């Protein structure tokens, strides 16, 4: 059955039916990291959000070109136009080349995303590798009358743009509101209007990262890279542009203005944004002491954490809330997610122990026959991953009932149940039992040892050696193993 996907378009402020410009081909651009520090939660959420979209679109049969950029120049401190380049500053402090800093943290980012089960994009362009394309974009904007030069820097003329088009269509801000917000900065210097933003910045003598241009030796403004690279790899019009909600203004607003000013038409059909992250109800920030890197989550090496959490636990937690809702991290919430992930993984593993009957009972048959479409309906409604997880939990409950002989299932329905649970858990949600365990080979060997001990216990019970049987069970319990005797033999799990 063909699925109809609805996605929330920030530009129209409503859910829209997804209809690609050139189906079955889909062009998707997502703002990637600025690589000057270790990856943290703020990097994880958009990566996981758009990984789900990437996976699901491909599952629906689309051919997706997924572009996710690396910002390695032009991202300044203080605001988009002022301050020191963050990567250059890090390089100066550590006495390294800027590209050493960028490469080191790009590698760290990739390692963290791989652990989280985030698929690599189709193309991962770097801003420093596309200076020519960014200069070409600036030239087009100047030629069309929407930019001006000031002391070797080039600024976007928002008032000129607003007379012909409208600035603020994504964020809903008017030009007057933007001017009011920047009034305190009036008279700073080069700009005609403080709301104008930099397309090209003249480099100061101490600035390390610089390139020659018709205007000055300098570097591109932060907003240019995504417009230039998106157009290079996806064309003048493409389907989806994504990122965190914090990028709506000014970054994505400026991207829209740049695209329209350079080519006279919109570049993106659907704008998608994931919501913000908080930690114990507060915005994440180093000054608040709640800034937690992904490595600290994976190792438990942060004062706010009582233990280490696997990458799959982090991913599961993210997917337990809708991508457009605010997510609040706490140690207690992560512990609950760890238990939820274990429950889901146990359900998948226990599918292999379900006894097959000649026919299903009516309730089981109805549940299994409806499960696939219920999961599709949740995904089609703007990626409601939290509903999919709840339906998979219902399936786990059924699996336990089947093992306990409280329900019956035929072979065809069991195969359907297995297929659906694995499809949505592993392929679409990207949750993996191997990653959840941390080391698949070690867990497999570990499980074989426990099974061998339980086999010895079974032989003791068969020989009516109750003392040995009880001693094995009690010693396993003391080590944290929960052993349960069923009609089909003993089962076990480790209470973490």
Short mmCIF file of C-alpha atoms in Angstrom, two decimals:
data_model
loop_
_atom_site.label_atom_id
_atom_site.label_comp_id
_atom_site.label_asym_id
_atom_site.label_seq_id
_atom_site.Cartn_x
_atom_site.Cartn_y
_atom_site.Cartn_z
CA UNK A 1 0.00 0.00 0.00
CA UNK A 2 1.40 3.39 -1.00
CA UNK A 3 2.02 5.65 1.99
CA UNK A 4 1.22 9.37 2.13
CA UNK A 5 3.74 11.28 4.22
CA UNK A 6 2.81 14.54 5.92
CA UNK A 7 5.59 16.80 7.17
CA UNK A 8 5.40 20.09 9.04
CA UNK A 9 6.69 22.93 6.86
CA UNK A 10 8.05 25.77 8.98
CA UNK A 11 7.56 28.12 6.02
CA UNK A 12 3.80 27.53 5.74
CA UNK A 13 3.37 26.70 9.47
CA UNK A 14 1.28 23.63 8.74
CA UNK A 15 1.57 19.97 7.86
CA UNK A 16 1.83 19.39 4.13
CA UNK A 17 1.73 16.31 1.95
CA UNK A 18 5.24 15.48 0.86
CA UNK A 19 5.43 15.73 -2.93
CA UNK A 20 8.99 15.83 -4.25
CA UNK A 21 9.85 18.23 -7.04
CA UNK A 22 11.39 15.46 -9.14
CA UNK A 23 10.07 12.16 -7.73
CA UNK A 24 11.41 9.61 -7.09
CA UNK A 25 14.50 11.78 -6.53
CA UNK A 26 14.59 13.81 -3.30
CA UNK A 27 17.08 16.54 -2.43
CA UNK A 28 17.65 17.10 1.31
CA UNK A 29 20.08 19.55 2.95
CA UNK A 30 20.71 19.64 6.70
CA UNK A 31 22.93 22.09 8.57
CA UNK A 32 25.80 20.15 10.09
CA UNK A 33 28.21 20.99 12.91
CA UNK A 34 30.70 23.77 13.40
CA UNK A 35 33.78 21.69 14.18
CA UNK A 36 35.64 23.45 16.97
CA UNK A 37 34.66 21.32 19.99
CA UNK A 38 33.51 17.87 21.06
CA UNK A 39 30.05 16.81 19.79
CA UNK A 40 27.25 17.31 22.30
CA UNK A 41 23.49 16.91 22.61
CA UNK A 42 22.86 19.88 20.35
CA UNK A 43 24.61 17.99 17.56
CA UNK A 44 22.82 14.72 18.28
CA UNK A 45 19.21 15.81 17.97
CA UNK A 46 19.16 17.18 14.40
CA UNK A 47 21.44 14.35 13.28
CA UNK A 48 19.03 11.73 14.66
CA UNK A 49 15.91 13.61 13.51
CA UNK A 50 16.99 13.84 9.90
CA UNK A 51 18.52 10.38 9.96
CA UNK A 52 14.98 9.12 10.64
CA UNK A 53 13.64 11.15 7.72
CA UNK A 54 16.47 9.90 5.48
CA UNK A 55 15.79 6.28 6.46
CA UNK A 56 12.03 6.58 6.03
CA UNK A 57 12.13 8.33 2.66
CA UNK A 58 14.44 5.63 1.33
CA UNK A 59 12.15 2.96 2.77
CA UNK A 60 9.22 4.54 0.90
CA UNK A 61 11.15 4.09 -2.34
CA UNK A 62 12.61 7.56 -2.88
CA UNK A 63 16.16 8.06 -4.11
CA UNK A 64 17.50 10.56 -1.60
CA UNK A 65 20.55 12.78 -2.03
CA UNK A 66 21.27 13.85 1.52
CA UNK A 67 23.73 16.74 1.93
CA UNK A 68 24.99 17.67 5.41
CA UNK A 69 27.66 20.36 5.60
CA UNK A 70 30.68 20.84 7.83
CA UNK A 71 31.22 24.46 8.94
CA UNK A 72 34.95 24.98 9.18
CA UNK A 73 35.20 28.74 8.53
CA UNK A 74 33.18 31.92 8.96
CA UNK A 75 31.28 31.02 12.14
CA UNK A 76 32.15 34.00 14.33
CA UNK A 77 31.75 34.56 18.04
CA UNK A 78 29.23 37.10 19.43
CA UNK A 79 27.04 37.09 16.31
CA UNK A 80 27.17 36.10 12.66
CA UNK A 81 29.23 39.16 11.63
CA UNK A 82 31.47 40.08 14.56
CA UNK A 83 34.15 38.50 16.72
CA UNK A 84 36.84 35.91 16.11
CA UNK A 85 36.36 32.79 14.01
CA UNK A 86 35.74 29.99 16.52
CA UNK A 87 37.97 27.49 14.74
CA UNK A 88 40.79 30.02 14.30
CA UNK A 89 40.54 30.93 17.99
CA UNK A 90 40.79 27.28 19.01
CA UNK A 91 43.79 26.86 16.70
CA UNK A 92 45.50 29.89 18.19
CA UNK A 93 44.96 28.71 21.76
CA UNK A 94 46.23 25.20 21.02
CA UNK A 95 48.98 26.37 18.62
CA UNK A 96 47.71 24.22 15.77
CA UNK A 97 46.69 24.86 12.19
CA UNK A 98 42.95 25.66 11.85
CA UNK A 99 42.48 22.64 9.58
CA UNK A 100 44.03 20.42 12.24
CA UNK A 101 41.34 21.62 14.64
CA UNK A 102 38.61 21.19 12.03
CA UNK A 103 39.74 17.69 11.05
CA UNK A 104 40.17 16.51 14.63
CA UNK A 105 36.66 17.54 15.66
CA UNK A 106 35.16 16.36 12.38
CA UNK A 107 36.56 12.92 13.17
CA UNK A 108 35.15 13.14 16.70
CA UNK A 109 31.76 14.11 15.29
CA UNK A 110 31.77 11.16 12.88
CA UNK A 111 32.70 8.72 15.65
CA UNK A 112 29.84 9.95 17.84
CA UNK A 113 27.30 9.88 15.01
CA UNK A 114 28.37 6.37 13.98
CA UNK A 115 27.87 5.20 17.57
CA UNK A 116 24.39 6.78 17.58
CA UNK A 117 23.45 4.80 14.48
CA UNK A 118 23.27 7.92 12.29
CA UNK A 119 23.82 7.02 8.64
CA UNK A 120 26.44 9.00 6.75
CA UNK A 121 24.99 11.55 4.30
CA UNK A 122 25.31 11.19 0.54
CA UNK A 123 27.58 14.25 0.40
CA UNK A 124 29.34 16.06 3.24
CA UNK A 125 30.79 19.30 1.83
CA UNK A 126 33.09 21.60 3.82
CA UNK A 127 32.70 25.37 3.74
CA UNK A 128 36.44 25.83 3.11
CA UNK A 129 36.19 23.63 0.02
CA UNK A 130 33.56 25.88 -1.56
CA UNK A 131 34.95 29.41 -1.32
CA UNK A 132 34.61 29.93 -5.08
CA UNK A 133 30.92 28.97 -5.02
CA UNK A 134 30.31 31.34 -2.13
CA UNK A 135 32.07 34.18 -3.95
CA UNK A 136 29.93 33.49 -7.01
CA UNK A 137 26.81 33.72 -4.84
CA UNK A 138 27.96 37.08 -3.44
CA UNK A 139 28.65 38.42 -6.96
CA UNK A 140 25.15 37.47 -8.11
CA UNK A 141 23.57 39.23 -5.12
CA UNK A 142 25.67 42.37 -5.78
CA UNK A 143 24.80 42.33 -9.50
CA UNK A 144 21.09 42.10 -8.66
CA UNK A 145 21.30 45.16 -6.42
CA UNK A 146 20.85 43.52 -3.00
CA UNK A 147 24.34 43.95 -1.51
CA UNK A 148 26.97 46.66 -1.08
CA UNK A 149 30.67 46.97 -0.32
CA UNK A 150 31.95 48.71 2.80
CA UNK A 151 35.66 48.84 3.61
CA UNK A 152 36.33 45.62 1.77
CA UNK A 153 33.42 43.72 3.33
CA UNK A 154 30.17 42.90 1.53
CA UNK A 155 26.82 43.21 3.31
CA UNK A 156 23.34 42.10 2.31
CA UNK A 157 21.01 45.10 1.92
CA UNK A 158 17.89 43.99 3.75
CA UNK A 159 15.91 47.18 3.06
CA UNK A 160 16.52 46.92 -0.69
CA UNK A 161 15.50 43.25 -0.61
CA UNK A 162 12.41 43.96 1.47
CA UNK A 163 11.14 46.51 -1.05
CA UNK A 164 10.90 43.86 -3.78
CA UNK A 165 10.41 40.70 -1.73
CA UNK A 166 9.75 40.19 1.96
CA UNK A 167 12.37 39.50 4.60
CA UNK A 168 11.23 37.42 7.58
CA UNK A 169 8.85 34.93 5.95
CA UNK A 170 10.32 31.92 7.77
CA UNK A 171 10.53 33.35 11.29
CA UNK A 172 7.46 35.60 10.98
CA UNK A 173 9.50 38.64 11.95
CA UNK A 174 8.96 41.98 10.25
CA UNK A 175 11.84 44.17 9.16
CA UNK A 176 10.78 46.79 11.71
CA UNK A 177 10.96 44.24 14.54
CA UNK A 178 14.41 43.20 13.39
CA UNK A 179 15.54 46.82 13.32
CA UNK A 180 14.18 47.40 16.81
CA UNK A 181 16.03 44.32 18.10
CA UNK A 182 19.32 45.62 16.68
CA UNK A 183 18.83 49.29 17.58
CA UNK A 184 21.27 49.13 20.47
CA UNK A 185 24.03 48.36 17.97
CA UNK A 186 23.34 51.42 15.77
CA UNK A 187 26.37 53.33 14.62
CA UNK A 188 28.82 50.45 14.99
CA UNK A 189 30.36 51.13 11.61
CA UNK A 190 30.35 49.49 8.21
CA UNK A 191 26.70 48.56 7.73
CA UNK A 192 24.04 50.79 6.23
CA UNK A 193 21.57 49.14 8.58
CA UNK A 194 22.39 47.06 11.65
CA UNK A 195 19.99 44.38 10.41
CA UNK A 196 22.18 43.85 7.32
CA UNK A 197 24.34 40.74 7.45
CA UNK A 198 27.79 39.90 6.10
CA UNK A 199 28.23 38.03 2.84
CA UNK A 200 32.01 38.53 2.82
CA UNK A 201 34.24 39.83 5.60
CA UNK A 202 37.57 41.56 5.11
CA UNK A 203 40.11 39.77 7.25
CA UNK A 204 41.98 41.69 9.91
CA UNK A 205 45.79 41.30 9.89
CA UNK A 206 45.70 38.73 12.69
CA UNK A 207 42.98 36.62 11.04
CA UNK A 208 44.45 33.24 10.01
CA UNK A 209 41.78 31.92 7.62
CA UNK A 210 41.56 34.14 4.54
CA UNK A 211 41.12 33.91 0.78
CA UNK A 212 41.59 36.43 -2.07
CA UNK A 213 38.45 37.95 -3.57
CA UNK A 214 37.50 40.91 -5.82
CA UNK A 215 36.74 42.89 -2.66
CA UNK A 216 39.47 41.97 -0.17
CA UNK A 217 41.46 39.16 1.35
CA UNK A 218 38.84 37.73 3.65
CA UNK A 219 36.37 34.95 4.27
CA UNK A 220 32.67 34.24 3.59
CA UNK A 221 29.88 35.10 6.00
CA UNK A 222 28.42 32.18 7.87
CA UNK A 223 25.08 32.20 6.02
CA UNK A 224 26.62 31.87 2.54
CA UNK A 225 27.91 28.33 2.78
CA UNK A 226 24.59 26.49 2.99
CA UNK A 227 22.99 28.46 0.15
CA UNK A 228 26.02 27.98 -2.11
CA UNK A 229 26.58 24.30 -1.35
CA UNK A 230 22.89 23.41 -1.34
CA UNK A 231 22.52 24.88 -4.80
CA UNK A 232 25.71 23.23 -6.08
CA UNK A 233 24.70 19.72 -5.09
CA UNK A 234 20.89 19.86 -5.18
CA UNK A 235 20.12 22.52 -7.80
CA UNK A 236 18.36 25.89 -7.73
CA UNK A 237 15.25 24.25 -6.28
CA UNK A 238 15.26 21.28 -3.94
CA UNK A 239 12.87 19.59 -1.55
CA UNK A 240 13.94 19.75 2.11
CA UNK A 241 16.18 21.96 4.21
CA UNK A 242 16.51 21.00 7.87
CA UNK A 243 18.21 21.97 11.09
CA UNK A 244 17.60 22.97 14.67
CA UNK A 245 14.94 25.50 15.58
CA UNK A 246 17.67 27.86 16.80
CA UNK A 247 18.69 28.27 13.14
CA UNK A 248 15.34 29.62 11.94
CA UNK A 249 16.56 33.15 12.68
CA UNK A 250 18.87 34.48 11.52
CA UNK A 251 20.63 31.66 9.63
CA UNK A 252 17.80 30.13 7.62
CA UNK A 253 16.04 33.45 7.20
CA UNK A 254 19.23 34.81 5.66
CA UNK A 255 19.57 31.73 3.46
CA UNK A 256 16.13 32.37 1.99
CA UNK A 257 17.00 36.01 1.32
CA UNK A 258 20.30 35.07 -0.33
CA UNK A 259 18.68 32.46 -2.58
CA UNK A 260 15.86 34.74 -3.72
CA UNK A 261 18.19 37.73 -4.16
CA UNK A 262 20.58 35.69 -6.32
CA UNK A 263 18.16 33.66 -8.44
CA UNK A 264 14.81 35.44 -8.13
CA UNK A 265 12.94 32.47 -6.67
CA UNK A 266 12.72 30.27 -3.59
CA UNK A 267 15.25 27.49 -3.37
CA UNK A 268 13.60 25.21 -0.77
CA UNK A 269 10.10 23.71 -0.82
CA UNK A 270 9.92 22.30 2.74
CA UNK A 271 11.72 23.78 5.75
CA UNK A 272 11.91 21.40 8.73
CA UNK A 273 13.23 22.12 12.22
CA UNK A 274 13.71 20.01 15.33
CA UNK A 275 13.01 21.64 18.69
CA UNK A 276 15.41 22.57 21.45
CA UNK A 277 17.10 20.57 24.20
CA UNK A 278 17.17 21.36 27.89
CA UNK A 279 18.98 19.69 30.77
CA UNK A 280 16.98 19.40 34.00
CA UNK A 281 14.67 22.12 32.72
CA UNK A 282 17.45 24.59 31.86
CA UNK A 283 18.98 25.57 28.55
CA UNK A 284 22.27 23.76 28.07
CA UNK A 285 25.29 25.99 28.67
CA UNK A 286 28.83 25.76 30.01
CA UNK A 287 28.19 28.60 32.48
CA UNK A 288 25.34 26.59 34.06
CA UNK A 289 27.48 23.50 34.49
CA UNK A 290 25.02 21.37 32.52
CA UNK A 291 26.89 21.23 29.22
CA UNK A 292 27.37 17.51 28.56
CA UNK A 293 29.29 16.13 25.61
CA UNK A 294 28.27 12.86 23.99
CA UNK A 295 31.48 11.23 25.17
CA UNK A 296 30.56 12.17 28.75
CA UNK A 297 27.21 10.46 28.28
CA UNK A 298 28.92 7.37 26.88
CA UNK A 299 31.43 7.22 29.77
CA UNK A 300 29.30 8.66 32.59
CA UNK A 301 32.05 11.20 33.35
CA UNK A 302 29.89 14.20 34.29
CA UNK A 303 28.62 15.28 37.74
CA UNK A 304 25.00 15.24 36.56
CA UNK A 305 25.23 11.58 35.53
CA UNK A 306 25.17 8.61 37.89
CA UNK A 307 26.25 6.14 35.22
CA UNK A 308 27.32 5.74 31.60
CA UNK A 309 24.65 5.51 28.90
CA UNK A 310 25.02 3.66 25.63
CA UNK A 311 24.60 5.56 22.36
CA UNK A 312 21.46 3.55 21.65
CA UNK A 313 19.97 4.73 24.95
CA UNK A 314 20.54 8.33 23.85
CA UNK A 315 18.97 7.59 20.47
CA UNK A 316 16.00 5.82 22.07
CA UNK A 317 15.45 8.77 24.38
CA UNK A 318 15.47 11.20 21.47
CA UNK A 319 12.96 9.12 19.54
CA UNK A 320 10.66 8.79 22.55
CA UNK A 321 9.60 12.40 21.97
CA UNK A 322 8.38 14.02 18.76
CA UNK A 323 11.13 15.91 16.96
CA UNK A 324 9.19 19.20 17.18
CA UNK A 325 8.75 18.97 20.96
CA UNK A 326 11.21 20.19 23.56
CA UNK A 327 13.29 17.40 25.07
CA UNK A 328 14.53 17.66 28.65
CA UNK A 329 17.47 15.47 29.61
CA UNK A 330 17.90 14.23 33.14
CA UNK A 331 19.66 11.26 34.67
CA UNK A 332 16.28 9.81 35.74
CA UNK A 333 14.84 10.15 32.23
CA UNK A 334 17.84 8.40 30.73
CA UNK A 335 17.52 5.55 33.23
CA UNK A 336 13.90 5.13 32.14
CA UNK A 337 15.00 5.14 28.48
CA UNK A 338 17.61 2.51 29.22
CA UNK A 339 14.91 0.25 30.67
CA UNK A 340 12.62 0.97 27.73
CA UNK A 341 15.34 0.09 25.23
CA UNK A 342 16.12 -3.13 27.09
CA UNK A 343 12.42 -4.03 27.05
CA UNK A 344 12.26 -3.51 23.30
CA UNK A 345 15.46 -5.47 22.63
CA UNK A 346 14.24 -8.29 24.88
CA UNK A 347 11.00 -8.37 22.90
CA UNK A 348 12.87 -8.79 19.64
CA UNK A 349 15.08 -11.51 21.10
CA UNK A 350 12.10 -13.33 22.60
CA UNK A 351 10.39 -13.53 19.22
CA UNK A 352 12.56 -16.58 18.55
CA UNK A 353 11.06 -18.35 21.57
CA UNK A 354 7.40 -17.84 20.67
CA UNK A 355 5.58 -21.19 20.27
CA UNK A 356 3.64 -21.61 17.03
CA UNK A 357 0.03 -22.81 17.05
CA UNK A 358 -2.23 -24.07 14.30
CA UNK A 359 -4.19 -20.84 14.42
CA UNK A 360 -4.26 -17.44 16.12
CA UNK A 361 -6.69 -16.37 18.74
CA UNK A 362 -8.87 -13.53 17.46
CA UNK A 363 -7.25 -10.71 19.48
CA UNK A 364 -3.74 -11.72 18.41
CA UNK A 365 -4.72 -11.93 14.75
CA UNK A 366 -6.34 -8.49 14.82
CA UNK A 367 -3.35 -6.95 16.55
CA UNK A 368 -0.78 -8.43 14.17
CA UNK A 369 -2.76 -7.56 11.04
CA UNK A 370 -3.11 -3.92 12.13
CA UNK A 371 0.38 -3.34 13.56
CA UNK A 372 2.19 -2.55 10.31
CA UNK A 373 -0.30 0.10 9.17
CA UNK A 374 -0.52 1.63 12.65
CA UNK A 375 3.24 2.13 12.60
CA UNK A 376 3.08 3.54 9.07
CA UNK A 377 0.28 5.91 10.08
CA UNK A 378 2.42 7.23 12.94
CA UNK A 379 5.44 7.77 10.70
CA UNK A 380 3.32 9.35 7.99
CA UNK A 381 1.97 11.87 10.48
CA UNK A 382 5.12 14.02 10.59
CA UNK A 383 7.37 11.23 11.90
CA UNK A 384 5.62 10.39 15.18
CA UNK A 385 8.38 8.07 16.38
CA UNK A 386 7.08 8.13 19.94
CA UNK A 387 3.85 6.46 18.77
CA UNK A 388 5.78 3.83 16.83
CA UNK A 389 7.69 2.98 20.02
CA UNK A 390 4.46 2.68 21.98
CA UNK A 391 3.07 0.27 19.37
CA UNK A 392 6.27 -1.77 19.50
CA UNK A 393 5.89 -1.96 23.28
CA UNK A 394 2.39 -3.38 22.73
CA UNK A 395 3.99 -5.96 20.46
CA UNK A 396 6.50 -6.84 23.20
CA UNK A 397 3.61 -7.35 25.62
CA UNK A 398 2.03 -9.74 23.12
CA UNK A 399 5.32 -11.63 22.73
CA UNK A 400 5.47 -12.19 26.50
CA UNK A 401 1.84 -13.37 26.51
CA UNK A 402 2.58 -15.81 23.70
CA UNK A 403 5.61 -17.24 25.53
CA UNK A 404 3.49 -17.64 28.68
CA UNK A 405 0.80 -19.44 26.62
CA UNK A 406 -1.73 -16.70 27.40
CA UNK A 407 -2.29 -16.17 23.67
CA UNK A 408 -1.75 -18.21 20.50
CA UNK A 409 -0.31 -17.32 17.10
CA UNK A 410 -0.02 -19.13 13.77
CA UNK A 411 3.16 -19.28 11.68
CA UNK A 412 2.03 -16.66 9.12
CA UNK A 413 1.10 -14.12 11.81
CA UNK A 414 4.33 -14.79 13.71
CA UNK A 415 6.37 -14.12 10.55
CA UNK A 416 4.44 -10.88 10.02
CA UNK A 417 5.03 -9.85 13.64
CA UNK A 418 8.75 -10.53 13.32
CA UNK A 419 9.01 -8.63 10.05
CA UNK A 420 7.18 -5.56 11.33
CA UNK A 421 9.02 -5.38 14.63
CA UNK A 422 12.43 -5.67 12.97
CA UNK A 423 11.49 -3.28 10.16
CA UNK A 424 10.43 -0.43 12.42
CA UNK A 425 12.89 -1.05 15.26
CA UNK A 426 16.07 -1.69 13.29
CA UNK A 427 15.61 -0.29 9.79
CA UNK A 428 13.44 2.79 10.35
CA UNK A 429 14.14 3.83 13.94
CA UNK A 430 17.75 2.67 13.64
CA UNK A 431 17.80 0.99 17.06
CA UNK A 432 20.28 -1.84 17.35
CA UNK A 433 20.62 -4.53 19.97
CA UNK A 434 24.33 -4.77 19.19
CA UNK A 435 24.99 -1.11 19.86
CA UNK A 436 22.68 -1.16 22.87
CA UNK A 437 24.83 -3.88 24.39
CA UNK A 438 28.00 -2.00 23.58
CA UNK A 439 29.83 -5.08 22.27
CA UNK A 440 27.90 -7.69 20.30
CA UNK A 441 30.55 -10.39 20.30
CA UNK A 442 31.20 -10.11 24.02
CA UNK A 443 27.45 -10.25 24.79
CA UNK A 444 27.03 -13.35 22.62
CA UNK A 445 29.85 -15.15 24.43
CA UNK A 446 28.51 -13.94 27.76
CA UNK A 447 25.07 -15.33 26.95
CA UNK A 448 26.47 -18.70 25.97
CA UNK A 449 28.18 -19.01 29.36
CA UNK A 450 24.95 -18.21 31.21
CA UNK A 451 23.02 -20.68 29.05
CA UNK A 452 25.62 -23.34 29.86
CA UNK A 453 25.17 -22.71 33.59
CA UNK A 454 21.38 -22.93 33.23
CA UNK A 455 21.81 -26.17 31.30
CA UNK A 456 23.73 -27.59 34.29
CA UNK A 457 20.88 -26.40 36.53
CA UNK A 458 18.34 -28.14 34.27
CA UNK A 459 20.30 -31.39 34.52
CA UNK A 460 20.42 -31.03 38.31
CA UNK A 461 16.63 -30.55 38.39
CA UNK A 462 16.13 -33.58 36.14
CA UNK A 463 18.24 -35.62 38.57
CA UNK A 464 16.17 -34.15 41.43
CA UNK A 465 19.31 -32.58 42.87
CA UNK A 466 17.32 -29.67 44.29
CA UNK A 467 20.18 -28.37 46.40
CA UNK A 468 22.43 -27.83 43.37
CA UNK A 469 19.55 -26.38 41.35
CA UNK A 470 18.68 -23.87 44.08
CA UNK A 471 22.33 -22.96 44.66
CA UNK A 472 22.87 -22.14 40.96
CA UNK A 473 19.72 -20.04 40.90
CA UNK A 474 20.60 -18.18 44.12
CA UNK A 475 24.16 -17.46 43.04
CA UNK A 476 22.96 -16.16 39.68
CA UNK A 477 20.46 -13.93 41.50
CA UNK A 478 23.24 -12.58 43.72
CA UNK A 479 25.13 -11.60 40.56
CA UNK A 480 22.09 -9.74 39.24
CA UNK A 481 20.55 -12.42 37.01
CA UNK A 482 16.80 -12.94 37.07
CA UNK A 483 15.97 -16.56 36.24
CA UNK A 484 12.41 -17.50 35.34
CA UNK A 485 11.17 -21.10 34.93
CA UNK A 486 8.58 -21.61 32.16
CA UNK A 487 6.91 -24.57 30.53
CA UNK A 488 9.49 -24.37 27.74
CA UNK A 489 12.52 -24.13 30.01
CA UNK A 490 14.34 -21.44 31.99
CA UNK A 491 14.86 -17.89 30.75
CA UNK A 492 17.18 -15.25 32.16
CA UNK A 493 18.02 -11.60 32.01
CA UNK A 494 20.58 -9.39 33.67
CA UNK A 495 19.11 -6.63 35.83
CA UNK A 496 21.36 -3.64 35.13
#
